[in-house]
PDB file of C-alpha atoms in Angstrom:
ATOM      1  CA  UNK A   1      71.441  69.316 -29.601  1.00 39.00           C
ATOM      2  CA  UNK A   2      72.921  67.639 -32.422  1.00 38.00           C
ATOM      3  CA  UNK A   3      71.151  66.533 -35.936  1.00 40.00           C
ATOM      4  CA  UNK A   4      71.732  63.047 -36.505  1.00 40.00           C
ATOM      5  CA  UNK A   5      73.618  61.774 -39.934  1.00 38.00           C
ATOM      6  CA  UNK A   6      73.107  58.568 -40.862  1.00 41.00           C
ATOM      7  CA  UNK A   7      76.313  56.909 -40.746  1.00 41.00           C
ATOM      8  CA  UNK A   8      77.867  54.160 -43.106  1.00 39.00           C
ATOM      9  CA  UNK A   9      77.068  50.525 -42.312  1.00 46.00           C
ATOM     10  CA  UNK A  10      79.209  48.191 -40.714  1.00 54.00           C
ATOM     11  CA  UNK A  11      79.329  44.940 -42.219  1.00 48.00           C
ATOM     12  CA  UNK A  12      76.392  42.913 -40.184  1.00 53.00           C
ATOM     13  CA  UNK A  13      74.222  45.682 -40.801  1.00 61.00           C
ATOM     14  CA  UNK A  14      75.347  45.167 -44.391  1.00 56.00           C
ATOM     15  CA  UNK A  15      75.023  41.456 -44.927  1.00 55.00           C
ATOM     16  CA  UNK A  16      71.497  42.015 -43.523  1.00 59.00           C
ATOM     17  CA  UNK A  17      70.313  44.401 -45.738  1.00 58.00           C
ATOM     18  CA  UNK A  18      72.044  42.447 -48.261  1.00 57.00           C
ATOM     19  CA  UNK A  19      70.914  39.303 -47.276  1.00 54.00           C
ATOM     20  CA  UNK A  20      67.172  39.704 -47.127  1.00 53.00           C
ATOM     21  CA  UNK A  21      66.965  42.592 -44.596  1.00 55.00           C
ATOM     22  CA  UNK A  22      65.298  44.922 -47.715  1.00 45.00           C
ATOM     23  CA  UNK A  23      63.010  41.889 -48.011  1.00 47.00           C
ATOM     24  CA  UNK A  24      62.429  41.640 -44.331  1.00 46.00           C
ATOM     25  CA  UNK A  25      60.667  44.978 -44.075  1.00 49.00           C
ATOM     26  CA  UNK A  26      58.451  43.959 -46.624  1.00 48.00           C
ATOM     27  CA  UNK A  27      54.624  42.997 -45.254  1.00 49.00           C
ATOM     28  CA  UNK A  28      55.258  39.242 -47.153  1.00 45.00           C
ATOM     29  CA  UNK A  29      58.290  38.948 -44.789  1.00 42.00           C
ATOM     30  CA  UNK A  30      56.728  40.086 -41.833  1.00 46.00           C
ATOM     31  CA  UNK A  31      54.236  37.919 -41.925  1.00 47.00           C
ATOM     32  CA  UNK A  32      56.309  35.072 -42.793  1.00 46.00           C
ATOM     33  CA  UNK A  33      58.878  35.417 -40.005  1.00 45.00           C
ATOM     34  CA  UNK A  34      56.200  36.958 -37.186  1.00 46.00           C
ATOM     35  CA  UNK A  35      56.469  33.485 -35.487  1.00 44.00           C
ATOM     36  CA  UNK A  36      60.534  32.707 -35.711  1.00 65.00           C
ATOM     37  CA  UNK A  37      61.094  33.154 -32.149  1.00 82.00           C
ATOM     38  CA  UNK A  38      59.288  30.957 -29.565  1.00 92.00           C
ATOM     39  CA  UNK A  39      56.955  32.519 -27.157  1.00 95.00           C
ATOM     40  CA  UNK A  40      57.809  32.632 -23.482  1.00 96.00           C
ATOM     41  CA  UNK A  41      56.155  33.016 -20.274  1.00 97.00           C
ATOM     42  CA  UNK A  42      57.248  34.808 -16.888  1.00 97.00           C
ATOM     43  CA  UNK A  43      55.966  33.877 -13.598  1.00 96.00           C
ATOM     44  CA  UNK A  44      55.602  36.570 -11.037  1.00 95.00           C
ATOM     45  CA  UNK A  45      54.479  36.756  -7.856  1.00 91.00           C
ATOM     46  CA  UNK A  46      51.134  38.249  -7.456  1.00 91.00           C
ATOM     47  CA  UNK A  47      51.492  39.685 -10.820  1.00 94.00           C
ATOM     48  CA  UNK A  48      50.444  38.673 -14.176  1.00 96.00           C
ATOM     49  CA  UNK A  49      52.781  36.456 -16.365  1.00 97.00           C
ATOM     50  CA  UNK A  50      54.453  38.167 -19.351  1.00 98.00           C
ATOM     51  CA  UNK A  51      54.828  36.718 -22.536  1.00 98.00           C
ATOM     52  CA  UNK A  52      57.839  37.260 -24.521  1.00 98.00           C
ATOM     53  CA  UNK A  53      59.960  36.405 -26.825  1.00 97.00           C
ATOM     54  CA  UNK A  54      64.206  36.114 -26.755  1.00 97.00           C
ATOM     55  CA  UNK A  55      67.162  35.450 -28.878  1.00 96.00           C
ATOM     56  CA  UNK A  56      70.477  34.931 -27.192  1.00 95.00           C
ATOM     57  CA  UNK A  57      73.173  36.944 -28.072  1.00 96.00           C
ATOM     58  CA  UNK A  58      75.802  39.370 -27.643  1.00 95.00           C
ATOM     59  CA  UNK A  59      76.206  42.748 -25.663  1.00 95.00           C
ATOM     60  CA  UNK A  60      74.449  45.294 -25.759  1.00 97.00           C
ATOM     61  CA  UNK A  61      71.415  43.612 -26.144  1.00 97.00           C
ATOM     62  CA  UNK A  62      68.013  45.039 -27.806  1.00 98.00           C
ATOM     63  CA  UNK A  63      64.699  45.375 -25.832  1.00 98.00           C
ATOM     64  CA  UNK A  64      61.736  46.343 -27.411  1.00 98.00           C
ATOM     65  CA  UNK A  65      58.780  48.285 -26.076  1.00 98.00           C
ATOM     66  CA  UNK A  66      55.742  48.705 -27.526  1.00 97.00           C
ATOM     67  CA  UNK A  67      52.947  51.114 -27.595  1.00 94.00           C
ATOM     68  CA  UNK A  68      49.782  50.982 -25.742  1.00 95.00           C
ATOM     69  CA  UNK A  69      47.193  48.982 -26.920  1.00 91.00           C
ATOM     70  CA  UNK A  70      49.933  47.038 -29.364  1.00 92.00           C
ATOM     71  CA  UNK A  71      52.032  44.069 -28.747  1.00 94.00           C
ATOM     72  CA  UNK A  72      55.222  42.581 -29.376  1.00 96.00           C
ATOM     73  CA  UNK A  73      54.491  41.193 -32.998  1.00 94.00           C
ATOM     74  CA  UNK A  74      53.991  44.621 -34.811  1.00 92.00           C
ATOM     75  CA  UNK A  75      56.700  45.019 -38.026  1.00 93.00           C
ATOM     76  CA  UNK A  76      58.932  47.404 -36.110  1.00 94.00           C
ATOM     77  CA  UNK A  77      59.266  44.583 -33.489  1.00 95.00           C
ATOM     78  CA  UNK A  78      59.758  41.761 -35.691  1.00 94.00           C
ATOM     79  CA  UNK A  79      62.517  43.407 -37.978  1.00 95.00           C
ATOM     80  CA  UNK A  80      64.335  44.462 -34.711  1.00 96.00           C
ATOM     81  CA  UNK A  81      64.878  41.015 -34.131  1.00 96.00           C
ATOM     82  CA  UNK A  82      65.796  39.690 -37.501  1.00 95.00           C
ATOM     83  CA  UNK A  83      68.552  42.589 -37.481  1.00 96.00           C
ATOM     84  CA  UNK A  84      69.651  41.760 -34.081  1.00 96.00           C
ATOM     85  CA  UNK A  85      70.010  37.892 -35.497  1.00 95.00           C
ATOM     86  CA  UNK A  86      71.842  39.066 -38.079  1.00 94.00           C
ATOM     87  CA  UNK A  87      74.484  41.179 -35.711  1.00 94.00           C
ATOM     88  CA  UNK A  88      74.698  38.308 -33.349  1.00 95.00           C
ATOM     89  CA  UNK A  89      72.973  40.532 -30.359  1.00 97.00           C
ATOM     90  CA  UNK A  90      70.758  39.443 -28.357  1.00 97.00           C
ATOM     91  CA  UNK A  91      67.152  40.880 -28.044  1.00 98.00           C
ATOM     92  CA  UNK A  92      63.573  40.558 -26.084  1.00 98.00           C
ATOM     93  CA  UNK A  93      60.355  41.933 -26.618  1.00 98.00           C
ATOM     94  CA  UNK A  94      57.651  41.458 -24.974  1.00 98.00           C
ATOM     95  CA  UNK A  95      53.633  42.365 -24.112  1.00 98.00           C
ATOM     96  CA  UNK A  96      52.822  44.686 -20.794  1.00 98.00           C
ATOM     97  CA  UNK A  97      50.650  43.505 -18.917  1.00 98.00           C
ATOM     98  CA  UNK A  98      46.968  43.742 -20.452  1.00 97.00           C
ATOM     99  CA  UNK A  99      48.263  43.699 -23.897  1.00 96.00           C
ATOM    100  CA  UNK A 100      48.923  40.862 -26.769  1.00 94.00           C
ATOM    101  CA  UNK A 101      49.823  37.023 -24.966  1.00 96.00           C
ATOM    102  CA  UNK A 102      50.226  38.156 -21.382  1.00 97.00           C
ATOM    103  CA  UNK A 103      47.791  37.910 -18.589  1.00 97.00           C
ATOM    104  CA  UNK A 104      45.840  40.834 -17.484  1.00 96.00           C
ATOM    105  CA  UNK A 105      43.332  43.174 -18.662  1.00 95.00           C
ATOM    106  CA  UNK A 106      44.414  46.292 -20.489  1.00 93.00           C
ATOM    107  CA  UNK A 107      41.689  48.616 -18.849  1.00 92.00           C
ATOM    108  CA  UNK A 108      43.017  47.832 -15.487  1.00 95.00           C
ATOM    109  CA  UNK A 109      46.067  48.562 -16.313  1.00 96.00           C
ATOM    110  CA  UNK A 110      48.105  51.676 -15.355  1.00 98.00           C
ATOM    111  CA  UNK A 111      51.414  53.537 -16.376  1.00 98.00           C
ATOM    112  CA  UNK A 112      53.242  51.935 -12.840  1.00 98.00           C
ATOM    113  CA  UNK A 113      51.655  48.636 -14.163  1.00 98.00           C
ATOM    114  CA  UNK A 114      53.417  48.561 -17.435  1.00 98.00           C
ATOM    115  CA  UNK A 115      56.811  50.342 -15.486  1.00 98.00           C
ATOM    116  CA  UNK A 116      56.956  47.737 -13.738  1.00 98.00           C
ATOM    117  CA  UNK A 117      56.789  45.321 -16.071  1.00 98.00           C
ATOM    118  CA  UNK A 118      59.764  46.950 -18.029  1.00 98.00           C
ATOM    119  CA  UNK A 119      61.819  46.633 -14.798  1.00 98.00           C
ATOM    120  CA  UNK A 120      60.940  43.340 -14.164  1.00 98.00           C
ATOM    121  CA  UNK A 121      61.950  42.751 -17.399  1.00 98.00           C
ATOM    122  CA  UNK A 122      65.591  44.636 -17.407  1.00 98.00           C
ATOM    123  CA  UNK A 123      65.705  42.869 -13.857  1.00 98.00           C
ATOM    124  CA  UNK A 124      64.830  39.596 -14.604  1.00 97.00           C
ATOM    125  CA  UNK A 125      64.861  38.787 -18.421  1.00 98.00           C
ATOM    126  CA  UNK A 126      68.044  39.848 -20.247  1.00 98.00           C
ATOM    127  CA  UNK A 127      71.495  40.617 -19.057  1.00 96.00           C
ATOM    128  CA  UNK A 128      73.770  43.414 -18.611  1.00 96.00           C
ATOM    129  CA  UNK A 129      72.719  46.789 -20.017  1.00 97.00           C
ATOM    130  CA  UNK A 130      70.288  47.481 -22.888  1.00 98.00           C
ATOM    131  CA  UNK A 131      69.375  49.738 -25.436  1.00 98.00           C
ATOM    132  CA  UNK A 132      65.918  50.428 -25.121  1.00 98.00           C
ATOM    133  CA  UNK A 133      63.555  51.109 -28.221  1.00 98.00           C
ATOM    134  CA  UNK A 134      60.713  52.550 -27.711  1.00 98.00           C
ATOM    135  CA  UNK A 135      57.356  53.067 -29.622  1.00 96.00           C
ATOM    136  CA  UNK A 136      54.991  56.351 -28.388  1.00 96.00           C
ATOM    137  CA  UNK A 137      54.275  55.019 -24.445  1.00 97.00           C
ATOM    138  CA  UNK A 138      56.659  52.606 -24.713  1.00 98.00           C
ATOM    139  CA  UNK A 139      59.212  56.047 -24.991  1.00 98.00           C
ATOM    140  CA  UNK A 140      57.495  57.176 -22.455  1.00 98.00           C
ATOM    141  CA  UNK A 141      58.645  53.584 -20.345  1.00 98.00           C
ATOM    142  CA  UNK A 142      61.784  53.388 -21.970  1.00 98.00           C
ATOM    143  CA  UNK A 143      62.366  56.998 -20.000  1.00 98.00           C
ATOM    144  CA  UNK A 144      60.986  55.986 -16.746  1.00 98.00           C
ATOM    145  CA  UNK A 145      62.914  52.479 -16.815  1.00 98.00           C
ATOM    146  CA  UNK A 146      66.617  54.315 -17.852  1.00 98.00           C
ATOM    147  CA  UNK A 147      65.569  56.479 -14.831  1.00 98.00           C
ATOM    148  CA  UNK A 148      64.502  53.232 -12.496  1.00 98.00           C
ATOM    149  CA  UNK A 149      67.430  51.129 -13.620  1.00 98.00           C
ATOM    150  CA  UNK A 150      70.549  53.709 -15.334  1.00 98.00           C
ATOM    151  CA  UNK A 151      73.171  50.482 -14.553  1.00 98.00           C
ATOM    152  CA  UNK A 152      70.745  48.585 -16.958  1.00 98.00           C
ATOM    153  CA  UNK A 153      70.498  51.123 -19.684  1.00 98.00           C
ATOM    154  CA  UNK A 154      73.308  51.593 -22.373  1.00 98.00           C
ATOM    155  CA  UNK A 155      71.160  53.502 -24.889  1.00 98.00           C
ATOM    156  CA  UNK A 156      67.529  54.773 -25.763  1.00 98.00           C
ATOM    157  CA  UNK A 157      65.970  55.071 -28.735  1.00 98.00           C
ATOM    158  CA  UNK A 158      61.963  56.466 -28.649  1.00 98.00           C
ATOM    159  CA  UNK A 159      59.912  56.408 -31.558  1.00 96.00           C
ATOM    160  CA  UNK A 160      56.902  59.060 -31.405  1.00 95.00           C
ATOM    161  CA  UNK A 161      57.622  59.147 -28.064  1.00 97.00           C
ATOM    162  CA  UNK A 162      54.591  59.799 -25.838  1.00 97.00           C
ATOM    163  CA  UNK A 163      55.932  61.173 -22.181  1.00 98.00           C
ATOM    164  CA  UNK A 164      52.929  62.543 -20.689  1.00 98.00           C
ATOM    165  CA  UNK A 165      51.232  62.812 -23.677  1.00 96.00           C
ATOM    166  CA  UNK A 166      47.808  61.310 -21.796  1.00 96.00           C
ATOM    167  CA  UNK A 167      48.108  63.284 -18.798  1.00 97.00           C
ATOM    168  CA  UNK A 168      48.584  66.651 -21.062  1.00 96.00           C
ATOM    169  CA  UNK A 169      46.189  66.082 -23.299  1.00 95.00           C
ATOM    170  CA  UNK A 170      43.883  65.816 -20.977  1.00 96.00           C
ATOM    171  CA  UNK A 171      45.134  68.921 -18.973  1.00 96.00           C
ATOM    172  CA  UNK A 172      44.488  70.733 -21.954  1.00 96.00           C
ATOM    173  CA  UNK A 173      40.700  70.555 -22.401  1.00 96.00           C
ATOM    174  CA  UNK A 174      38.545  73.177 -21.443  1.00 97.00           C
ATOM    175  CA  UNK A 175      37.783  73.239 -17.271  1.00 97.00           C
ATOM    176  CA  UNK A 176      33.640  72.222 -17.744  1.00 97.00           C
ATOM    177  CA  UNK A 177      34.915  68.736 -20.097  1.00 97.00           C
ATOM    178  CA  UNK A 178      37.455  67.844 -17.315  1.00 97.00           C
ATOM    179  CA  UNK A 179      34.577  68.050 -14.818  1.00 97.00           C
ATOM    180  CA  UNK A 180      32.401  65.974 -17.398  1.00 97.00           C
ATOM    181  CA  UNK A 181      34.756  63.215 -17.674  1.00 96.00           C
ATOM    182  CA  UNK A 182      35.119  63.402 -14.026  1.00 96.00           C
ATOM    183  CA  UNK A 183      31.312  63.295 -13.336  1.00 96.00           C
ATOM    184  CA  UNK A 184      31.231  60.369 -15.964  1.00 95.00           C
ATOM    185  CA  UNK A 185      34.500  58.828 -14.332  1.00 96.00           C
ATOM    186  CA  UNK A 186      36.152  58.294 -17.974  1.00 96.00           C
ATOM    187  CA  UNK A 187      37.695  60.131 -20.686  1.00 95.00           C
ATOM    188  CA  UNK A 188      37.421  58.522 -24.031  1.00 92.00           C
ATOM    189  CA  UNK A 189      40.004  59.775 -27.282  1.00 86.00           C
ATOM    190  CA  UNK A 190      39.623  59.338 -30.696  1.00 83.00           C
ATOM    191  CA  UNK A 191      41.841  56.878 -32.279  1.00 83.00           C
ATOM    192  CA  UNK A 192      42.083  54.844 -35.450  1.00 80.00           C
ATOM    193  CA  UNK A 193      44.047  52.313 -33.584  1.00 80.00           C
ATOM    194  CA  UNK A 194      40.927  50.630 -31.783  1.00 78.00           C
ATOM    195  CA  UNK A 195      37.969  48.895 -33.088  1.00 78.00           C
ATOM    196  CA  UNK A 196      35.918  50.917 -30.937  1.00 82.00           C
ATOM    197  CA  UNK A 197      37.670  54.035 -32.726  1.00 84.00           C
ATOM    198  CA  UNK A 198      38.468  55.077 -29.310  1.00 88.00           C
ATOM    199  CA  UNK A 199      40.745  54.901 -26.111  1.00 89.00           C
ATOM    200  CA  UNK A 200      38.969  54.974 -22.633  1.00 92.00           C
ATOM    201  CA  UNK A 201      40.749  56.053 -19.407  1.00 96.00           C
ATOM    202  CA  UNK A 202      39.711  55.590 -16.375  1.00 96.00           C
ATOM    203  CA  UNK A 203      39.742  58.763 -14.192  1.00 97.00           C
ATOM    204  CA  UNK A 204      41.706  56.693 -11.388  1.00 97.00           C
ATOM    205  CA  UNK A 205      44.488  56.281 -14.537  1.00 97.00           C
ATOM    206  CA  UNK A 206      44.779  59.513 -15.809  1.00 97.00           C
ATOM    207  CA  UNK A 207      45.467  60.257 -11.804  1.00 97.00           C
ATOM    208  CA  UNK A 208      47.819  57.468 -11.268  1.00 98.00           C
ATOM    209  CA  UNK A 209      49.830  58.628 -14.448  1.00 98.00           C
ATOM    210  CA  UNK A 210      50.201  62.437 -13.238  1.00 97.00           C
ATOM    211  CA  UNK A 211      52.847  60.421 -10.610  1.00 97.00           C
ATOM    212  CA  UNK A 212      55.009  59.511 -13.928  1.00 98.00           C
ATOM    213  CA  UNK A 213      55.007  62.609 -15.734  1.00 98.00           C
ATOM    214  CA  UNK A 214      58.834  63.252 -17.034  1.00 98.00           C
ATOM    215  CA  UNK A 215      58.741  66.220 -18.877  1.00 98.00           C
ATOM    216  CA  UNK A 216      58.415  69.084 -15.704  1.00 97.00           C
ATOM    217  CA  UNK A 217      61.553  69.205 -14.823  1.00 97.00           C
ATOM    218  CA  UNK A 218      65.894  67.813 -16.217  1.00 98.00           C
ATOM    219  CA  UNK A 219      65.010  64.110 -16.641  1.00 98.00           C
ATOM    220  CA  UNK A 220      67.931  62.079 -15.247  1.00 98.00           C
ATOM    221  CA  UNK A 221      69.339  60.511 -17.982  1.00 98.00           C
ATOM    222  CA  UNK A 222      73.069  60.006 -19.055  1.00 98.00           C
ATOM    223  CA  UNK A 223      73.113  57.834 -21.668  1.00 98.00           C
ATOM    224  CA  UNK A 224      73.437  58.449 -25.534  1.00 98.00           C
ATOM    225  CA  UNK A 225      69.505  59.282 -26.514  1.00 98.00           C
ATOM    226  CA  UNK A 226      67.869  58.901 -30.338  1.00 98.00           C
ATOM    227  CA  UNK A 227      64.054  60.636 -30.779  1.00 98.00           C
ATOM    228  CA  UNK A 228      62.799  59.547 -33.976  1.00 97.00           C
ATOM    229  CA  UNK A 229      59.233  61.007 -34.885  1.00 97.00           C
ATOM    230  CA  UNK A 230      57.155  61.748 -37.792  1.00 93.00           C
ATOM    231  CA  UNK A 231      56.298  65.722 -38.936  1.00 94.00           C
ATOM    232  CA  UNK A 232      52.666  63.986 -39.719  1.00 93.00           C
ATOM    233  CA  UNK A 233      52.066  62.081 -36.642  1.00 93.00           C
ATOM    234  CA  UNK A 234      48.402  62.743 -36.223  1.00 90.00           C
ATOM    235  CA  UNK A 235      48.363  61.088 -32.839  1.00 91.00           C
ATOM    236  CA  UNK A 236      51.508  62.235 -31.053  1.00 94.00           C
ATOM    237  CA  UNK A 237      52.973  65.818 -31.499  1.00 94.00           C
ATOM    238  CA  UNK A 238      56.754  65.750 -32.438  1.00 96.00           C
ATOM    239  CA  UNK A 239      57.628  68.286 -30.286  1.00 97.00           C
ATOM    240  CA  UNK A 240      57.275  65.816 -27.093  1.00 98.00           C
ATOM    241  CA  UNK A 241      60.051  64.548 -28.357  1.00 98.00           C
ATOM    242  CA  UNK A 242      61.556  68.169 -28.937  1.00 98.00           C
ATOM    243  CA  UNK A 243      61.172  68.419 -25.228  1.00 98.00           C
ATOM    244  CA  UNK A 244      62.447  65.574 -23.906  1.00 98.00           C
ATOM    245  CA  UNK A 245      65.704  66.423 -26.289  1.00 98.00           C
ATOM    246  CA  UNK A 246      66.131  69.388 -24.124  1.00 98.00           C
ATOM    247  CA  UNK A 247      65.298  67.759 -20.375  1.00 98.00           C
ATOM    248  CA  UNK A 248      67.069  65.343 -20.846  1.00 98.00           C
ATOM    249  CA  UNK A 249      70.661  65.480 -18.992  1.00 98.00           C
ATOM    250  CA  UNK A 250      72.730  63.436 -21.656  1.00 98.00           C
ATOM    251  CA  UNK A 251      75.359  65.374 -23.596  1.00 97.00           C
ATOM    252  CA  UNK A 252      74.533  63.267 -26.505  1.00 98.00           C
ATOM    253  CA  UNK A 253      71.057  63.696 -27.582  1.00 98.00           C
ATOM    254  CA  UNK A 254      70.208  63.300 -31.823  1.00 98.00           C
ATOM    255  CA  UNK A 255      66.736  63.778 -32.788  1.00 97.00           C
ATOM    256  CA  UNK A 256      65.386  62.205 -36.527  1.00 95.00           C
ATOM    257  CA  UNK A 257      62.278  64.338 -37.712  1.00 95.00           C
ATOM    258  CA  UNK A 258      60.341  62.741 -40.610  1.00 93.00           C
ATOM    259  CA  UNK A 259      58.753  65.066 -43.150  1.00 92.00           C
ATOM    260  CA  UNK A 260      56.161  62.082 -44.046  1.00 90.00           C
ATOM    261  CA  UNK A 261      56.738  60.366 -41.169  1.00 87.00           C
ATOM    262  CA  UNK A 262      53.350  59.272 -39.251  1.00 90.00           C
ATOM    263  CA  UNK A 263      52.231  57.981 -35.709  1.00 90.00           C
ATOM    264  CA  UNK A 264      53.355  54.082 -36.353  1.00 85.00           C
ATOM    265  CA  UNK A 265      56.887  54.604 -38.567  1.00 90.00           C
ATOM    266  CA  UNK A 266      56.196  51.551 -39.920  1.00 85.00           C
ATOM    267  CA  UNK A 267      56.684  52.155 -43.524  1.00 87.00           C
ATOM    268  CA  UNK A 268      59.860  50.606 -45.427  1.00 91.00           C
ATOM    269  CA  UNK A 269      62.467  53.642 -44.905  1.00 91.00           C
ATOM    270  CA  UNK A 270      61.123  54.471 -41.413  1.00 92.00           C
ATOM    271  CA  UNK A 271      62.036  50.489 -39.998  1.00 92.00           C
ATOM    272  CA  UNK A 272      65.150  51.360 -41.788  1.00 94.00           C
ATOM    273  CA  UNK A 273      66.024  54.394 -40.431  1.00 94.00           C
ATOM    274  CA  UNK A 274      65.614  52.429 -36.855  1.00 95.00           C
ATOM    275  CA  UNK A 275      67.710  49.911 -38.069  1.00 96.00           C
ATOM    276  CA  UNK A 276      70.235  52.290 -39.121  1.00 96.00           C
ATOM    277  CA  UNK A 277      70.292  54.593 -35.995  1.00 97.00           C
ATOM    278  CA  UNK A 278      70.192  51.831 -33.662  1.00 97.00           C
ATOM    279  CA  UNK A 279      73.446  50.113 -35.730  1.00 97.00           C
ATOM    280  CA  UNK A 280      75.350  53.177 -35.076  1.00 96.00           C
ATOM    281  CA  UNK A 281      74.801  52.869 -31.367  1.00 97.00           C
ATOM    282  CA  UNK A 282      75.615  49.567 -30.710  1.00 96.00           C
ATOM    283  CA  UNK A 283      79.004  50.180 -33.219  1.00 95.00           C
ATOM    284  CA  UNK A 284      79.160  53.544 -30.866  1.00 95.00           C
ATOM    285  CA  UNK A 285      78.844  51.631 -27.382  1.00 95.00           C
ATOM    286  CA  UNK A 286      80.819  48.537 -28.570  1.00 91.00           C
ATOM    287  CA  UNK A 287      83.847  50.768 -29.942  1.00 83.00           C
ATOM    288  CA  UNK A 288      83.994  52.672 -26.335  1.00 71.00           C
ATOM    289  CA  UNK A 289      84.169  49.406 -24.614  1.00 59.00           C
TER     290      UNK A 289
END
């Protein structure tokens, strides 16, 4: 397993940074160009419409998944899709169901919920194959969906990636606070992501989510692979993505660790270190066309 080098910039990535890009990952900026791209909606039968957002472009194109409980206008999101402007790729994010503009309640949600909606996506929403990005569960979906759909996948790039972090995390408590949670039908984590200051999960979703788990045996992935996490991520151990550098079948694997690095990587450097790795891929994938 490889450590990644940051590799010189072509020229878009250049003019961008150039051009604004070391503005755009400024809050001012952000905020400023959260709204650029015109919100979308997608029908689907029996199943709730999902609001995104697109820019037309070249091959491969740029998909963005989010984490749980976010949505598809968080800074790592937006700058992804100035820099695929200013490459001339095309790119899509989106909300799962449950989550941000689309329809659906995030309790009721599931793992094979928000799978699916990644799928319907890659089947429905953009064309040819993508590199995925995705932010702690949405690595975890970004693995199950290059799994699901490999034709569809040219590249992945997870970002405190969370496979199974839910499901082992709860594992891990003590026998009697399992049965509690069972008893009370919920388990409820700390976080300082949620009003509340905590996630609740259903007992019926930490079940359903033991059918996803990725990290128990060679996960079935080819394609070139980037884990980017933070040595301080408080929420999301960096040695998930340690592990699913080594299940992972794909002779090319790099993983990024961040001394400072936190749960989000949404400070200036870290949106530019995504920037930068996921430049080299597409100059990687485009030059072995």
């Amino acid at each position: 397993m490889a450590a990644v080098a940051l590799r010189s910039c072509r020229r878009g990535l250049s003019q961008f940074l150039n051009n604004g890009g070391h503005t755009a990952l400024s809050s001012k900026w952000l905020q400023d160009q959260r709204h650029k791209s015109t919100v979308q909606y997608a029908s689907r039968p029996d199943l709730a419409k999902l609001a995104y957002r697109r820019v037309k472009g070249k091959s491969p194109g740029v998909v963005f998944l989010p984490g749980y409980g976010s949505n598809m206008n968080g800074q790592k999101a937006v700058a992804l899709e100035e820099f695929c402007k200013s490459l001339g790729h095309s790119y899509l994010r989106f909300d799962y169901t449950g989550h941000g503009a689309s329809e659906g309640v995030l309790a009721e949600g599931t793992i094979g919920t928000w799978k699916k909606d990644v799928l319907f996506v890659l089947d429905e929403l953009v064309e040819g194959p993508q590199i995925l990005v995705g932010s702690s569960l949405g690595g975890w979906l970004m693995l199950l969906a290059a799994i699901a759909r490999p034709d569809k996948t040219a590249a992945l790039v997870g970002i405190s990636t969370a496979a199974d972090h839910v499901v082992t995390s709860f594992n891990s408590l003590s026998i009697e606070t399992q049965k509690e949670c069972e008893e009370k039908g919920e388990w409820t984590m700390p976080t300082k992501y949620s009003e509340e200051g905590l996630y609740k999960f259903s007992m019926n979703f930490l079940r359903e989510a033991e059918n996803h788990r990725v990290l128990q045996s060679p996960i079935p992935i080819t394609c070139p692979v980037r884990l980017i996490h933070g040595l301080k991520d408080d929420d999301v151990p960096w040695h998930i993505s340690m592990q699913v550098a080594e299940r992972v079948l794909s002779p090319d694997v790099d993983v990024i660790l961040r001394r400072h690095g936190q749960h989000r990587m949404s400070d200036k450097d870290d949106i530019k270190l995504m920037v930068y790795t996921i430049d080299d891929l597409i100059d990687k994938l485009t030059t072995m066309v």
